[in-house]
C-alpha positions as YAML, in Angstrom:
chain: A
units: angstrom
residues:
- id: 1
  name: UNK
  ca: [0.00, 0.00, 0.00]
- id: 2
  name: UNK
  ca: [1.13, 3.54, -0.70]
- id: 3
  name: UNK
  ca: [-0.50, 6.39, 1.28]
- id: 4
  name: UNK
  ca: [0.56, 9.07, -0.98]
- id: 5
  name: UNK
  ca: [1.01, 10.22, -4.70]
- id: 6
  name: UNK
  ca: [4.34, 11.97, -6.06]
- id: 7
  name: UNK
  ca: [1.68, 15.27, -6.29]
- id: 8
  name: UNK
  ca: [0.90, 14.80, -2.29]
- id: 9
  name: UNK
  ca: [4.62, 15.02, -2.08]
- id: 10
  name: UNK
  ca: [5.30, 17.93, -3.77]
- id: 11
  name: UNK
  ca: [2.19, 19.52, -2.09]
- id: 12
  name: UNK
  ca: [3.92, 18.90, 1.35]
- id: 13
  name: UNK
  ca: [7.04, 19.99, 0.46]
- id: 14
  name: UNK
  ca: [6.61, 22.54, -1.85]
- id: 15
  name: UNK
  ca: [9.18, 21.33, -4.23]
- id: 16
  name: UNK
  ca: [8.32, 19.29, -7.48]
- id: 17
  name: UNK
  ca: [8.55, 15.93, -6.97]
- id: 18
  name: UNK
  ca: [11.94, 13.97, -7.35]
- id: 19
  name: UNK
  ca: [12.06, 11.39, -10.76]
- id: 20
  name: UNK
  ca: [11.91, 8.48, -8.07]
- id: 21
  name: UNK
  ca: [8.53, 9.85, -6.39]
- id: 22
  name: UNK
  ca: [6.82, 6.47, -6.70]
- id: 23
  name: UNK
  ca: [9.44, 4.36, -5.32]
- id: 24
  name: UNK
  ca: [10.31, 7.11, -2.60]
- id: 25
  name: UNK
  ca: [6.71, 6.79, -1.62]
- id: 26
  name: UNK
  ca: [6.58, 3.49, -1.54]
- id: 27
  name: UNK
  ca: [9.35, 2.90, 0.66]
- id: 28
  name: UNK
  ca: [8.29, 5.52, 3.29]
- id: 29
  name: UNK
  ca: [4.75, 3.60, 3.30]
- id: 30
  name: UNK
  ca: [6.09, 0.73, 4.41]
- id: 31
  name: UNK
  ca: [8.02, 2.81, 7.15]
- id: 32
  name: UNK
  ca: [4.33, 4.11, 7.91]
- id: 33
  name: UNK
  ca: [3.06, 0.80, 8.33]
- id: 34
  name: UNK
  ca: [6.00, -0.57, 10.84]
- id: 35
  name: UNK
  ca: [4.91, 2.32, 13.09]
- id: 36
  name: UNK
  ca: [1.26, 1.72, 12.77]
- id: 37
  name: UNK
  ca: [1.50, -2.39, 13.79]
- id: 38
  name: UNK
  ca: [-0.69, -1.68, 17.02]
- id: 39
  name: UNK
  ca: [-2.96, 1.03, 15.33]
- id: 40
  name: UNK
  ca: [-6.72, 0.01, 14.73]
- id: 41
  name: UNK
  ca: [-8.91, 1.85, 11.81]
- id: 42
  name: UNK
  ca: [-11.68, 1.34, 9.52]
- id: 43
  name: UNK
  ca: [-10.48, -0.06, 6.10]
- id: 44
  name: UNK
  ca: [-11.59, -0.71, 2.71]
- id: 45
  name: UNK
  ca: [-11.46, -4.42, 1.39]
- id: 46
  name: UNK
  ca: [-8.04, -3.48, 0.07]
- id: 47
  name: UNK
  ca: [-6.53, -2.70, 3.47]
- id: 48
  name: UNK
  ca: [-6.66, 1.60, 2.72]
- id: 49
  name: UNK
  ca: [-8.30, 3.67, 5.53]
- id: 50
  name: UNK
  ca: [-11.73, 4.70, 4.76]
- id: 51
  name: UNK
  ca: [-11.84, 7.85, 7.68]
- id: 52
  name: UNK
  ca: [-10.56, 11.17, 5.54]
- id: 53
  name: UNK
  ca: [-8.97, 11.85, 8.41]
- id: 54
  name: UNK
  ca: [-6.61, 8.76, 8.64]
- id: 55
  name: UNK
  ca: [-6.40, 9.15, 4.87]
- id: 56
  name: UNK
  ca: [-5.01, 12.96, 5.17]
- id: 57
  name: UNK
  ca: [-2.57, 11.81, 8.24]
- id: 58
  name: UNK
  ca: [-1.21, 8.64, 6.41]
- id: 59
  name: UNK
  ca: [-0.38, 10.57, 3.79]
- id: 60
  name: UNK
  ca: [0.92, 13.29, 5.55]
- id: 61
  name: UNK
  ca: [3.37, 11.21, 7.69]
- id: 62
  name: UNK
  ca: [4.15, 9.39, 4.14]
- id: 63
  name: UNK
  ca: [5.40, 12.28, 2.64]
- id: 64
  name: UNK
  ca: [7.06, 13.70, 5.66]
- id: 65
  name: UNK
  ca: [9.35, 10.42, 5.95]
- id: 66
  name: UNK
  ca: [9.98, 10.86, 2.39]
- id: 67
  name: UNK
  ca: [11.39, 14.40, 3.25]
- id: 68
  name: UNK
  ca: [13.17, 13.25, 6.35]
- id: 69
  name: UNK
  ca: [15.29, 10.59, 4.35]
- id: 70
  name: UNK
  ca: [16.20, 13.21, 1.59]
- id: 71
  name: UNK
  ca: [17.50, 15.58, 4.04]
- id: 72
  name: UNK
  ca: [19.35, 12.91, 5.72]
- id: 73
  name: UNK
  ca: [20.49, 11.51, 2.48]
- id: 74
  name: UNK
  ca: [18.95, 8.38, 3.52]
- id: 75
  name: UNK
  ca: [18.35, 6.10, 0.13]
- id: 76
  name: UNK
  ca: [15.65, 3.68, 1.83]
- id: 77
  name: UNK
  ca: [18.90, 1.63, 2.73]
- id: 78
  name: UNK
  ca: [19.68, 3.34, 5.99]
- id: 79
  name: UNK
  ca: [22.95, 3.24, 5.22]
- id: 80
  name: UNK
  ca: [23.64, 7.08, 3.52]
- id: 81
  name: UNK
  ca: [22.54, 8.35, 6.52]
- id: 82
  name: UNK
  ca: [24.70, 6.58, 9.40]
- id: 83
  name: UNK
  ca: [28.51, 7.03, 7.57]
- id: 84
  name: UNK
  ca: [30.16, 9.78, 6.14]
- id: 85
  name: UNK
  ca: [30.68, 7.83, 2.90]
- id: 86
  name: UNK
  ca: [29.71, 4.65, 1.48]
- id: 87
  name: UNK
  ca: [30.99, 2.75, -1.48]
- id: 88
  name: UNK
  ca: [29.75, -0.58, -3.23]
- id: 89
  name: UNK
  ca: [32.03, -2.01, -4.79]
- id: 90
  name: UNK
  ca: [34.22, -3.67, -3.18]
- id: 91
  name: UNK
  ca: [32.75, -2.30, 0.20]
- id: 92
  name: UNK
  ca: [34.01, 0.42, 2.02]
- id: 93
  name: UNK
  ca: [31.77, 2.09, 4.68]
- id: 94
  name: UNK
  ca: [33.62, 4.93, 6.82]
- id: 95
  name: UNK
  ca: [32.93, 7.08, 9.96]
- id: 96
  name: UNK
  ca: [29.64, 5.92, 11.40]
- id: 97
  name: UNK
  ca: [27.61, 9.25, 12.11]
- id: 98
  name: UNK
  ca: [25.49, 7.28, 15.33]
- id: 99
  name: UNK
  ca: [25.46, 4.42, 17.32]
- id: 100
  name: UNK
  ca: [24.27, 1.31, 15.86]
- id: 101
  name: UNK
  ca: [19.96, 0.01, 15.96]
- id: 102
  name: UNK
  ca: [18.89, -3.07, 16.19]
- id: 103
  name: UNK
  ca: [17.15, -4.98, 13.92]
- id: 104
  name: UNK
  ca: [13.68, -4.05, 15.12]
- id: 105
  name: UNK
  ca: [14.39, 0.06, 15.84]
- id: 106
  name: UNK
  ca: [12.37, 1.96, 13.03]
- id: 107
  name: UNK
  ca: [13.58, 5.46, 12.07]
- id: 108
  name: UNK
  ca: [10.73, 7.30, 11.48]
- id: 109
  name: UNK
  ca: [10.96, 11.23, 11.01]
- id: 110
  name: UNK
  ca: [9.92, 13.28, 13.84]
- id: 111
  name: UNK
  ca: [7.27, 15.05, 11.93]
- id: 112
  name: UNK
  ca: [6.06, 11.91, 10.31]
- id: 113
  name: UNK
  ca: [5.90, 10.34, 14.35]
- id: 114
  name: UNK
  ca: [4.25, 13.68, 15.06]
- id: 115
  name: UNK
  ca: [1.90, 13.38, 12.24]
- id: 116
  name: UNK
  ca: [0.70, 10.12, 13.42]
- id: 117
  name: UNK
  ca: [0.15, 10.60, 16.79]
- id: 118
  name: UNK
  ca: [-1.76, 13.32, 16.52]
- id: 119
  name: UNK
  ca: [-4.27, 10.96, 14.56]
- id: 120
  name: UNK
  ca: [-4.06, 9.17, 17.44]
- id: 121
  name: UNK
  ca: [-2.42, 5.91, 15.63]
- id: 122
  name: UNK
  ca: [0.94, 5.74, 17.90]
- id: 123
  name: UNK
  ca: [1.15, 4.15, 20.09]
- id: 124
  name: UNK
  ca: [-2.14, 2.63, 18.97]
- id: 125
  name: UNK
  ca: [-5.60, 3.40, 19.43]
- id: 126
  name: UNK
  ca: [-8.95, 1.15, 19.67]
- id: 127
  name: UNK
  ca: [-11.54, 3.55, 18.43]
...
């Protein structure tokens, strides 16, 4: 699922949208979802939210990951944004920027965590 289009993006941001919207977005949904695993809200037989207000914050806290991993030259990898530089071939990471997560830790944007809670989806919510 993807809770926002490359025009939601560049809405929020007020930049045009990057060449790589779609797969940006995509990626940042799935971010969206890992935060939302205790959350509890109407959806539609394919899983989307039906409220227009968990529609607006999804998307909202979609596109505001999206803009937290660009500034933080994060590439969906998590890698750009924890060393200085980073090469592929044949490996070479160098100067780790912060300490090390574990496999579980999600890093979600602050206004994307913000955006969600105040939906009331984090930490999770029985309506």
């Amino acid at each position: 699922m993807v809770y926002a289009t490359p025009e939601e993006l560049a809405a929020y941001t007020g930049q045009p949208a990057p060449a790589d919207a779609e797969r940006l977005l995509a990626r940042a949904s799935l971010d969206v979802d890992d935060a939302l695993r205790t959350a509890v809200y109407c959806t539609d037989g394919a899983g989307m939210p039906t409220d227009p207000r968990i529609i607006a914050a999804l998307s909202d806290a979609t596109c505001a990951q999206v803009e937290y991993q660009q500034a933080t030259n994060d590439d969906g990898t998590g890698a750009a944004g924890r060393w200085d530089s980073v090469s592929i071939g044949p490996v070479a990471l160098s100067g780790r920027k912060d300490a090390p997560r574990g496999t579980g830790d999600l890093d979600l944007g602050p206004r994307a965590q913000r955006t969600l809670l105040r939906a009331g989806l984090l930490p999770g919510v029985i309506w």
